[in-house]
Tab-separated table of N, CA and C in Angstrom:
chain	number	residue	atom	x	y	z
A	1	MET	N	72.754	72.079	77.390
A	1	MET	CA	73.705	71.088	76.933
A	1	MET	C	74.314	71.584	75.630
A	2	LEU	N	75.625	71.424	75.483
A	2	LEU	CA	76.346	71.827	74.284
A	2	LEU	C	76.311	70.692	73.279
A	3	THR	N	75.819	70.988	72.084
A	3	THR	CA	75.788	69.995	71.021
A	3	THR	C	76.798	70.410	69.969
A	4	VAL	N	77.697	69.502	69.632
A	4	VAL	CA	78.732	69.792	68.651
A	4	VAL	C	78.680	68.737	67.572
A	5	SER	N	78.600	69.172	66.336
A	5	SER	CA	78.657	68.213	65.234
A	5	SER	C	80.076	68.220	64.687
A	6	THR	N	80.520	67.089	64.215
A	6	THR	CA	81.870	66.974	63.684
A	6	THR	C	81.900	67.590	62.288
A	7	PRO	N	82.667	68.682	62.095
A	7	PRO	CA	82.656	69.363	60.820
A	7	PRO	C	83.436	68.666	59.719
A	8	ARG	N	84.467	67.897	60.060
A	8	ARG	CA	85.276	67.237	59.038
A	8	ARG	C	85.556	65.806	59.462
A	9	PRO	N	85.701	64.929	58.509
A	9	PRO	CA	86.082	63.563	58.865
A	9	PRO	C	87.467	63.581	59.520
A	10	GLY	N	87.660	62.725	60.483
A	10	GLY	CA	88.956	62.622	61.136
A	10	GLY	C	89.041	63.421	62.426
A	11	ILE	N	88.114	64.356	62.671
A	11	ILE	CA	88.114	65.112	63.918
A	11	ILE	C	87.045	64.520	64.813
A	12	THR	N	87.463	64.032	65.943
A	12	THR	CA	86.500	63.402	66.844
A	12	THR	C	85.766	64.466	67.648
A	13	ARG	N	84.616	64.088	68.124
A	13	ARG	CA	83.827	64.991	68.959
A	13	ARG	C	84.629	65.388	70.200
A	14	THR	N	85.358	64.464	70.799
A	14	THR	CA	86.155	64.751	71.989
A	14	THR	C	87.242	65.771	71.686
A	15	ALA	N	87.926	65.632	70.560
A	15	ALA	CA	88.976	66.578	70.189
A	15	ALA	C	88.399	67.968	69.961
A	16	LEU	N	87.239	68.019	69.329
A	16	LEU	CA	86.605	69.302	69.069
A	16	LEU	C	86.172	69.967	70.374
A	17	LEU	N	85.597	69.207	71.281
A	17	LEU	CA	85.207	69.754	72.576
A	17	LEU	C	86.419	70.240	73.360
A	18	ALA	N	87.530	69.504	73.270
A	18	ALA	CA	88.759	69.928	73.944
A	18	ALA	C	89.242	71.259	73.394
A	19	CYS	N	89.163	71.441	72.078
A	19	CYS	CA	89.572	72.712	71.466
A	19	CYS	C	88.678	73.857	71.901
A	20	VAL	N	87.370	73.614	71.959
A	20	VAL	CA	86.433	74.645	72.404
A	20	VAL	C	86.709	75.011	73.856
A	21	ALA	N	86.942	74.016	74.700
A	21	ALA	CA	87.232	74.279	76.111
A	21	ALA	C	88.529	75.058	76.264
A	22	LEU	N	89.547	74.680	75.517
A	22	LEU	CA	90.828	75.373	75.587
A	22	LEU	C	90.678	76.816	75.137
A	23	ALA	N	89.921	77.053	74.094
A	23	ALA	CA	89.694	78.425	73.619
A	23	ALA	C	88.997	79.248	74.688
A	24	GLY	N	88.140	78.636	75.478
A	24	GLY	CA	87.453	79.340	76.556
A	24	GLY	C	88.395	79.808	77.643
A	25	PHE	N	89.525	79.134	77.814
A	25	PHE	CA	90.503	79.541	78.812
A	25	PHE	C	91.560	80.463	78.230
A	26	VAL	N	91.970	80.240	77.010
A	26	VAL	CA	93.062	81.005	76.408
A	26	VAL	C	92.609	82.369	75.924
A	27	LEU	N	91.486	82.444	75.230
A	27	LEU	CA	91.049	83.715	74.662
A	27	LEU	C	90.766	84.782	75.699
A	28	PRO	N	90.116	84.494	76.838
A	28	PRO	CA	89.923	85.555	77.822
A	28	PRO	C	91.243	86.100	78.349
A	29	ALA	N	92.263	85.280	78.431
A	29	ALA	CA	93.557	85.754	78.916
A	29	ALA	C	94.174	86.756	77.957
A	30	CYS	N	93.855	86.648	76.667
A	30	CYS	CA	94.404	87.582	75.694
A	30	CYS	C	93.926	88.999	75.966
A	31	GLY	N	92.755	89.169	76.534
A	31	GLY	CA	92.215	90.489	76.795
A	31	GLY	C	92.848	91.181	77.979
A	32	THR	N	93.657	90.497	78.789
A	32	THR	CA	94.244	91.110	79.960
A	32	THR	C	95.646	91.634	79.715
A	33	ALA	N	96.176	91.454	78.512
A	33	ALA	CA	97.518	91.953	78.221
A	33	ALA	C	97.502	93.469	78.120
A	34	HIS	N	98.568	94.109	78.608
A	34	HIS	CA	98.701	95.551	78.548
A	34	HIS	C	99.750	95.915	77.505
A	35	SER	N	99.466	96.921	76.706
A	35	SER	CA	100.472	97.371	75.753
A	35	SER	C	101.496	98.223	76.479
A	36	GLY	N	102.667	98.349	75.917
A	36	GLY	CA	103.695	99.189	76.506
A	36	GLY	C	104.531	98.485	77.546
A	37	GLY	N	104.258	97.240	77.851
A	37	GLY	CA	105.121	96.458	78.710
A	37	GLY	C	104.876	96.505	80.201
A	38	PRO	N	103.805	97.155	80.747
A	38	PRO	CA	103.614	97.113	82.181
A	38	PRO	C	103.502	95.675	82.667
A	39	GLY	N	103.885	95.463	83.904
A	39	GLY	CA	103.767	94.141	84.483
A	39	GLY	C	105.023	93.307	84.321
A	40	HIS	N	106.031	93.857	83.646
A	40	HIS	CA	107.269	93.104	83.472
A	40	HIS	C	108.268	93.394	84.576
A	41	GLY	N	107.979	94.354	85.455
A	41	GLY	CA	108.880	94.703	86.540
A	41	GLY	C	108.571	93.917	87.787
A	42	ARG	N	109.060	94.417	88.885
A	42	ARG	CA	108.860	93.746	90.172
A	42	ARG	C	107.522	94.134	90.775
A	43	LEU	N	107.078	93.359	91.744
A	43	LEU	CA	105.858	93.642	92.485
A	43	LEU	C	106.256	94.177	93.856
A	44	VAL	N	105.757	95.369	94.182
A	44	VAL	CA	106.011	96.000	95.477
A	44	VAL	C	104.711	95.959	96.256
A	45	VAL	N	104.728	95.362	97.442
A	45	VAL	CA	103.522	95.245	98.261
A	45	VAL	C	103.625	96.251	99.407
A	46	GLU	N	102.596	97.100	99.515
A	46	GLU	CA	102.551	98.103	100.591
A	46	GLU	C	101.277	97.907	101.394
A	47	ARG	N	101.396	98.124	102.703
A	47	ARG	CA	100.270	97.940	103.623
A	47	ARG	C	100.083	99.190	104.482
A	48	ASP	N	99.201	99.118	105.449
A	48	ASP	CA	98.854	100.249	106.313
A	48	ASP	C	100.058	101.030	106.854
A	49	PRO	N	101.142	100.384	107.311
A	49	PRO	CA	102.269	101.149	107.851
A	49	PRO	C	102.959	102.072	106.835
A	50	ALA	N	102.658	101.921	105.548
A	50	ALA	CA	103.255	102.776	104.522
A	50	ALA	C	102.590	104.150	104.456
A	51	ASN	N	101.540	104.362	105.233
A	51	ASN	CA	100.843	105.642	105.227
A	51	ASN	C	101.822	106.781	105.525
A	52	GLY	N	101.828	107.783	104.639
A	52	GLY	CA	102.706	108.940	104.816
A	52	GLY	C	104.121	108.734	104.316
A	53	LYS	N	104.410	107.574	103.771
A	53	LYS	CA	105.765	107.257	103.321
A	53	LYS	C	105.897	107.420	101.806
A	54	THR	N	107.146	107.293	101.336
A	54	THR	CA	107.455	107.352	99.905
A	54	THR	C	108.094	106.033	99.503
A	55	VAL	N	107.654	105.495	98.368
A	55	VAL	CA	108.236	104.283	97.822
A	55	VAL	C	108.832	104.627	96.463
A	56	HIS	N	109.981	104.035	96.148
A	56	HIS	CA	110.675	104.273	94.878
A	56	HIS	C	110.549	103.027	94.012
A	57	VAL	N	110.032	103.211	92.806
A	57	VAL	CA	109.844	102.105	91.869
A	57	VAL	C	110.336	102.523	90.496
A	58	GLY	N	110.430	101.552	89.596
A	58	GLY	CA	110.812	101.820	88.217
A	58	GLY	C	109.616	101.665	87.294
A	59	VAL	N	109.729	102.240	86.116
A	59	VAL	CA	108.683	102.091	85.113
A	59	VAL	C	108.469	100.599	84.854
A	60	GLY	N	107.222	100.174	84.857
A	60	GLY	CA	106.888	98.767	84.650
A	60	GLY	C	106.680	97.999	85.939
A	61	ASP	N	107.117	98.548	87.073
A	61	ASP	CA	106.881	97.883	88.355
A	61	ASP	C	105.403	97.977	88.712
A	62	ARG	N	104.936	97.002	89.497
A	62	ARG	CA	103.547	97.008	89.970
A	62	ARG	C	103.541	97.219	91.469
A	63	ILE	N	102.496	97.863	91.933
A	63	ILE	CA	102.316	98.111	93.363
A	63	ILE	C	101.005	97.463	93.771
A	64	GLU	N	101.069	96.647	94.807
A	64	GLU	CA	99.872	96.059	95.385
A	64	GLU	C	99.640	96.744	96.721
A	65	LEU	N	98.522	97.429	96.872
A	65	LEU	CA	98.175	98.102	98.113
A	65	LEU	C	97.155	97.256	98.850
A	66	ILE	N	97.464	96.919	100.104
A	66	ILE	CA	96.569	96.123	100.932
A	66	ILE	C	96.314	96.903	102.217
A	67	LEU	N	95.068	97.303	102.423
A	67	LEU	CA	94.695	98.029	103.632
A	67	LEU	C	93.787	97.155	104.478
A	68	SER	N	94.048	97.142	105.788
A	68	SER	CA	93.436	96.144	106.661
A	68	SER	C	92.130	96.592	107.313
A	69	SER	N	91.208	97.036	106.498
A	69	SER	CA	89.834	97.268	106.937
A	69	SER	C	88.977	97.384	105.688
A	70	THR	N	87.807	96.781	105.727
A	70	THR	CA	86.926	96.858	104.569
A	70	THR	C	86.240	98.219	104.472
A	71	TYR	N	86.478	99.094	105.426
A	71	TYR	CA	85.906	100.437	105.369
A	71	TYR	C	86.717	101.383	104.480
A	72	TRP	N	87.922	101.001	104.081
A	72	TRP	CA	88.743	101.865	103.232
A	72	TRP	C	88.135	101.977	101.834
A	73	ASN	N	88.214	103.169	101.268
A	73	ASN	CA	87.830	103.429	99.884
A	73	ASN	C	89.088	103.944	99.177
A	74	VAL	N	89.670	103.129	98.314
A	74	VAL	CA	90.864	103.551	97.583
A	74	VAL	C	90.432	104.558	96.527
A	75	LEU	N	90.988	105.758	96.601
A	75	LEU	CA	90.605	106.830	95.689
A	75	LEU	C	91.409	106.796	94.398
A	76	GLY	N	92.560	106.138	94.421
A	76	GLY	CA	93.361	105.995	93.205
A	76	GLY	C	94.628	106.813	93.252
A	77	SER	N	95.119	107.127	92.067
A	77	SER	CA	96.385	107.830	91.885
A	77	SER	C	96.143	109.291	91.531
A	78	SER	N	96.965	110.161	92.080
A	78	SER	CA	96.851	111.588	91.764
A	78	SER	C	97.269	111.882	90.335
A	79	THR	N	98.119	111.029	89.764
A	79	THR	CA	98.622	111.221	88.399
A	79	THR	C	98.598	109.877	87.673
A	80	PRO	N	97.453	109.521	87.081
A	80	PRO	CA	97.327	108.207	86.453
A	80	PRO	C	98.287	107.965	85.286
A	81	THR	N	98.822	109.013	84.671
A	81	THR	CA	99.795	108.799	83.598
A	81	THR	C	101.135	108.323	84.157
A	82	VAL	N	101.365	108.557	85.449
A	82	VAL	CA	102.598	108.091	86.107
A	82	VAL	C	102.343	106.759	86.801
A	83	VAL	N	101.309	106.708	87.636
A	83	VAL	CA	100.930	105.481	88.342
A	83	VAL	C	99.445	105.264	88.078
A	84	HIS	N	99.119	104.154	87.428
A	84	HIS	CA	97.747	103.881	86.988
A	84	HIS	C	97.159	102.722	87.769
A	85	GLN	N	95.916	102.889	88.266
A	85	GLN	CA	95.245	101.786	88.957
A	85	GLN	C	94.767	100.773	87.936
A	86	ASP	N	95.106	99.508	88.180
A	86	ASP	CA	94.755	98.404	87.282
A	86	ASP	C	93.470	97.741	87.772
A	87	GLY	N	92.350	98.220	87.307
A	87	GLY	CA	91.079	97.618	87.676
A	87	GLY	C	90.527	98.170	88.967
A	88	PRO	N	89.374	97.662	89.359
A	88	PRO	CA	88.709	98.162	90.563
A	88	PRO	C	89.378	97.646	91.835
A	89	THR	N	89.099	98.328	92.925
A	89	THR	CA	89.540	97.879	94.239
A	89	THR	C	88.776	96.615	94.602
A	90	ILE	N	89.470	95.674	95.216
A	90	ILE	CA	88.881	94.390	95.604
A	90	ILE	C	88.703	94.385	97.116
A	91	THR	N	87.500	94.118	97.572
A	91	THR	CA	87.226	94.033	99.007
A	91	THR	C	87.066	92.576	99.389
A	92	ARG	N	87.837	92.137	100.383
A	92	ARG	CA	87.778	90.746	100.859
A	92	ARG	C	87.459	90.747	102.359
A	93	PRO	N	86.191	90.536	102.702
A	93	PRO	CA	85.849	90.430	104.121
A	93	PRO	C	86.531	89.214	104.747
A	94	ALA	N	86.737	89.288	106.051
A	94	ALA	CA	87.299	88.140	106.774
A	94	ALA	C	86.311	86.985	106.708
A	95	PRO	N	86.800	85.749	106.737
A	95	PRO	CA	85.900	84.599	106.720
A	95	PRO	C	84.919	84.631	107.900
A	96	MET	N	83.731	84.094	107.678
A	96	MET	CA	82.699	84.044	108.720
A	96	MET	C	83.261	83.408	109.988
A	97	GLY	N	82.911	83.995	111.114
A	97	GLY	CA	83.323	83.443	112.397
A	97	GLY	C	84.665	83.956	112.892
A	98	GLN	N	85.407	84.699	112.070
A	98	GLN	CA	86.715	85.209	112.497
A	98	GLN	C	86.634	86.641	113.002
A	99	CYS	N	85.450	87.221	112.937
A	99	CYS	CA	85.329	88.623	113.272
A	99	CYS	C	83.897	88.922	113.692
A	100	VAL	N	83.745	89.893	114.556
A	100	VAL	CA	82.414	90.343	114.936
A	100	VAL	C	81.866	91.182	113.785
A	101	PRO	N	80.665	90.906	113.310
A	101	PRO	CA	80.105	91.697	112.215
A	101	PRO	C	80.099	93.188	112.549
A	102	GLY	N	80.415	94.007	111.553
A	102	GLY	CA	80.420	95.448	111.732
A	102	GLY	C	81.772	96.037	112.075
A	103	GLU	N	82.781	95.203	112.306
A	103	GLU	CA	84.107	95.711	112.656
A	103	GLU	C	84.947	96.045	111.438
A	104	GLY	N	84.480	95.701	110.245
A	104	GLY	CA	85.263	95.995	109.050
A	104	GLY	C	86.423	95.042	108.864
A	105	CYS	N	86.333	93.868	109.450
A	105	CYS	CA	87.428	92.896	109.348
A	105	CYS	C	87.566	92.409	107.912
A	106	GLY	N	88.773	92.383	107.457
A	106	GLY	CA	89.086	91.980	106.099
A	106	GLY	C	90.053	92.993	105.502
A	107	VAL	N	90.200	92.953	104.193
A	107	VAL	CA	91.130	93.857	103.530
A	107	VAL	C	90.516	94.425	102.254
A	108	VAL	N	91.055	95.549	101.843
A	108	VAL	CA	90.816	96.044	100.498
A	108	VAL	C	92.159	95.997	99.796
A	109	ARG	N	92.118	95.670	98.522
A	109	ARG	CA	93.340	95.469	97.750
A	109	ARG	C	93.181	96.183	96.419
A	110	ALA	N	94.232	96.895	96.023
A	110	ALA	CA	94.228	97.569	94.726
A	110	ALA	C	95.607	97.400	94.106
A	111	TYR	N	95.629	97.278	92.786
A	111	TYR	CA	96.879	97.109	92.050
A	111	TYR	C	97.114	98.331	91.170
A	112	PHE	N	98.363	98.714	91.085
A	112	PHE	CA	98.765	99.865	90.282
A	112	PHE	C	99.991	99.486	89.461
A	113	THR	N	100.174	100.173	88.328
A	113	THR	CA	101.362	99.995	87.500
A	113	THR	C	102.038	101.344	87.309
A	114	ALA	N	103.355	101.351	87.492
A	114	ALA	CA	104.151	102.556	87.230
A	114	ALA	C	104.333	102.656	85.719
A	115	ARG	N	103.771	103.697	85.115
A	115	ARG	CA	103.769	103.816	83.651
A	115	ARG	C	104.819	104.760	83.096
A	116	SER	N	105.174	105.791	83.847
A	116	SER	CA	106.175	106.743	83.352
A	116	SER	C	106.864	107.393	84.539
A	117	ALA	N	108.020	107.991	84.272
A	117	ALA	CA	108.790	108.644	85.331
A	117	ALA	C	108.002	109.827	85.885
A	118	GLY	N	108.101	110.022	87.185
A	118	GLY	CA	107.417	111.124	87.841
A	118	GLY	C	106.995	110.734	89.244
A	119	THR	N	106.107	111.536	89.817
A	119	THR	CA	105.629	111.302	91.179
A	119	THR	C	104.102	111.283	91.189
A	120	ALA	N	103.549	110.363	91.923
A	120	ALA	CA	102.096	110.270	92.097
A	120	ALA	C	101.828	109.892	93.547
A	121	VAL	N	100.635	110.193	94.001
A	121	VAL	CA	100.227	109.833	95.356
A	121	VAL	C	98.997	108.934	95.262
A	122	ILE	N	99.108	107.751	95.866
A	122	ILE	CA	97.972	106.837	95.962
A	122	ILE	C	97.270	107.163	97.276
A	123	THR	N	95.955	107.412	97.198
A	123	THR	CA	95.225	107.795	98.399
A	123	THR	C	94.027	106.880	98.645
A	124	ALA	N	93.636	106.850	99.920
A	124	ALA	CA	92.440	106.131	100.341
A	124	ALA	C	91.820	106.923	101.483
A	125	HIS	N	90.525	106.714	101.692
A	125	HIS	CA	89.807	107.441	102.738
A	125	HIS	C	88.769	106.520	103.371
A	126	ARG	N	88.511	106.766	104.623
A	126	ARG	CA	87.407	106.100	105.326
A	126	ARG	C	86.876	107.058	106.389
A	127	ASP	N	85.601	106.988	106.638
A	127	ASP	CA	84.980	107.790	107.688
A	127	ASP	C	84.675	106.943	108.912
A	128	THR	N	84.477	105.635	108.655
A	128	THR	CA	84.068	104.717	109.707
A	128	THR	C	85.211	103.765	110.030
A	129	CYS	N	85.445	103.575	111.327
A	129	CYS	CA	86.484	102.644	111.762
A	129	CYS	C	85.894	101.438	112.493
A	130	GLY	N	84.604	101.332	112.512
A	130	GLY	CA	83.888	100.232	113.131
A	130	GLY	C	82.415	100.549	113.053
A	131	GLU	N	81.598	99.580	113.400
A	131	GLU	CA	80.158	99.803	113.319
A	131	GLU	C	79.774	100.985	114.205
A	132	VAL	N	79.199	101.989	113.596
A	132	VAL	CA	78.756	103.213	114.265
A	132	VAL	C	79.902	103.848	115.052
A	133	MET	N	81.123	103.765	114.515
A	133	MET	CA	82.272	104.362	115.181
A	133	MET	C	83.048	105.182	114.154
A	134	ALA	N	82.981	106.498	114.304
A	134	ALA	CA	83.702	107.372	113.385
A	134	ALA	C	85.202	107.276	113.641
A	135	CYS	N	85.963	107.443	112.577
A	135	CYS	CA	87.421	107.456	112.709
A	135	CYS	C	87.868	108.804	113.265
A	136	SER	N	88.932	108.779	114.020
A	136	SER	CA	89.555	110.045	114.426
A	136	SER	C	90.223	110.634	113.186
A	137	PRO	N	90.486	111.936	113.161
A	137	PRO	CA	91.088	112.538	111.965
A	137	PRO	C	92.369	111.840	111.488
A	138	SER	N	93.182	111.353	112.395
A	138	SER	CA	94.445	110.707	111.993
A	138	SER	C	94.239	109.325	111.384
A	139	GLN	N	93.033	108.749	111.530
A	139	GLN	CA	92.739	107.416	111.004
A	139	GLN	C	91.962	107.445	109.693
A	140	ARG	N	91.588	108.622	109.206
A	140	ARG	CA	90.685	108.730	108.058
A	140	ARG	C	91.360	108.619	106.698
A	141	ASP	N	92.588	109.059	106.614
A	141	ASP	CA	93.222	109.170	105.300
A	141	ASP	C	94.511	108.360	105.210
A	142	PHE	N	94.732	107.825	104.024
A	142	PHE	CA	95.954	107.080	103.707
A	142	PHE	C	96.566	107.721	102.476
A	143	ALA	N	97.879	107.946	102.503
A	143	ALA	CA	98.577	108.493	101.333
A	143	ALA	C	99.942	107.828	101.210
A	144	LEU	N	100.212	107.326	100.020
A	144	LEU	CA	101.506	106.720	99.710
A	144	LEU	C	102.060	107.446	98.486
A	145	THR	N	103.189	108.109	98.667
A	145	THR	CA	103.840	108.795	97.550
A	145	THR	C	104.674	107.772	96.801
A	146	VAL	N	104.531	107.781	95.469
A	146	VAL	CA	105.258	106.846	94.620
A	146	VAL	C	106.134	107.655	93.674
A	147	GLU	N	107.435	107.464	93.797
A	147	GLU	CA	108.384	108.108	92.886
A	147	GLU	C	108.832	107.066	91.870
A	148	VAL	N	108.566	107.354	90.603
A	148	VAL	CA	108.848	106.412	89.529
A	148	VAL	C	110.034	106.918	88.710
A	149	SER	N	111.010	106.032	88.511
A	149	SER	CA	112.164	106.398	87.683
A	149	SER	C	112.214	105.508	86.446
A	150	GLN	N	112.852	106.018	85.414
A	150	GLN	CA	113.076	105.238	84.202
A	150	GLN	C	114.050	104.113	84.525
A	151	PRO	N	113.932	102.977	83.845
A	151	PRO	CA	114.914	101.897	84.068
A	151	PRO	C	116.325	102.416	83.806
A	152	GLY	N	117.210	102.132	84.738
A	152	GLY	CA	118.593	102.566	84.594
A	152	GLY	C	118.801	104.032	84.913
A	153	GLY	N	117.703	104.744	85.266
A	153	GLY	CA	117.789	106.167	85.518
A	153	GLY	C	118.003	106.521	86.965
A	154	GLY	N	117.959	105.498	87.865
A	154	GLY	CA	118.221	105.746	89.275
A	154	GLY	C	117.086	106.229	90.054
């Protein structure tokens, strides 16, 4: 139980608790800000069909990669100074009852930010395409080339 004493006359216990609660929500958000302005551009969402393709983005744009199997392991960006992965890959299994266990139903999701002009390749790999089922060579690897341009640079 949280015990709070009123430090000054005129401040009620309820007001003080409200301030403490608000600080608990506001202060953690301060730690997620990125310097240099990433996140101010558009969000580009790419999925499995983007394998082997090239996407064109601008500095500050974000890329959300969603691959439709929990067996995927996102390896990241070939050039993190150009395209940087924002945090760990998130694995979301399908809800219970929507899939036979062991099929890898669900998605993996990773976010990236275009930080500077250049080219980078986002890659992922998997060896398994189902329970005790190896992937064929054409199903093992994912690669998305990202060409980043300066704003106004084309």
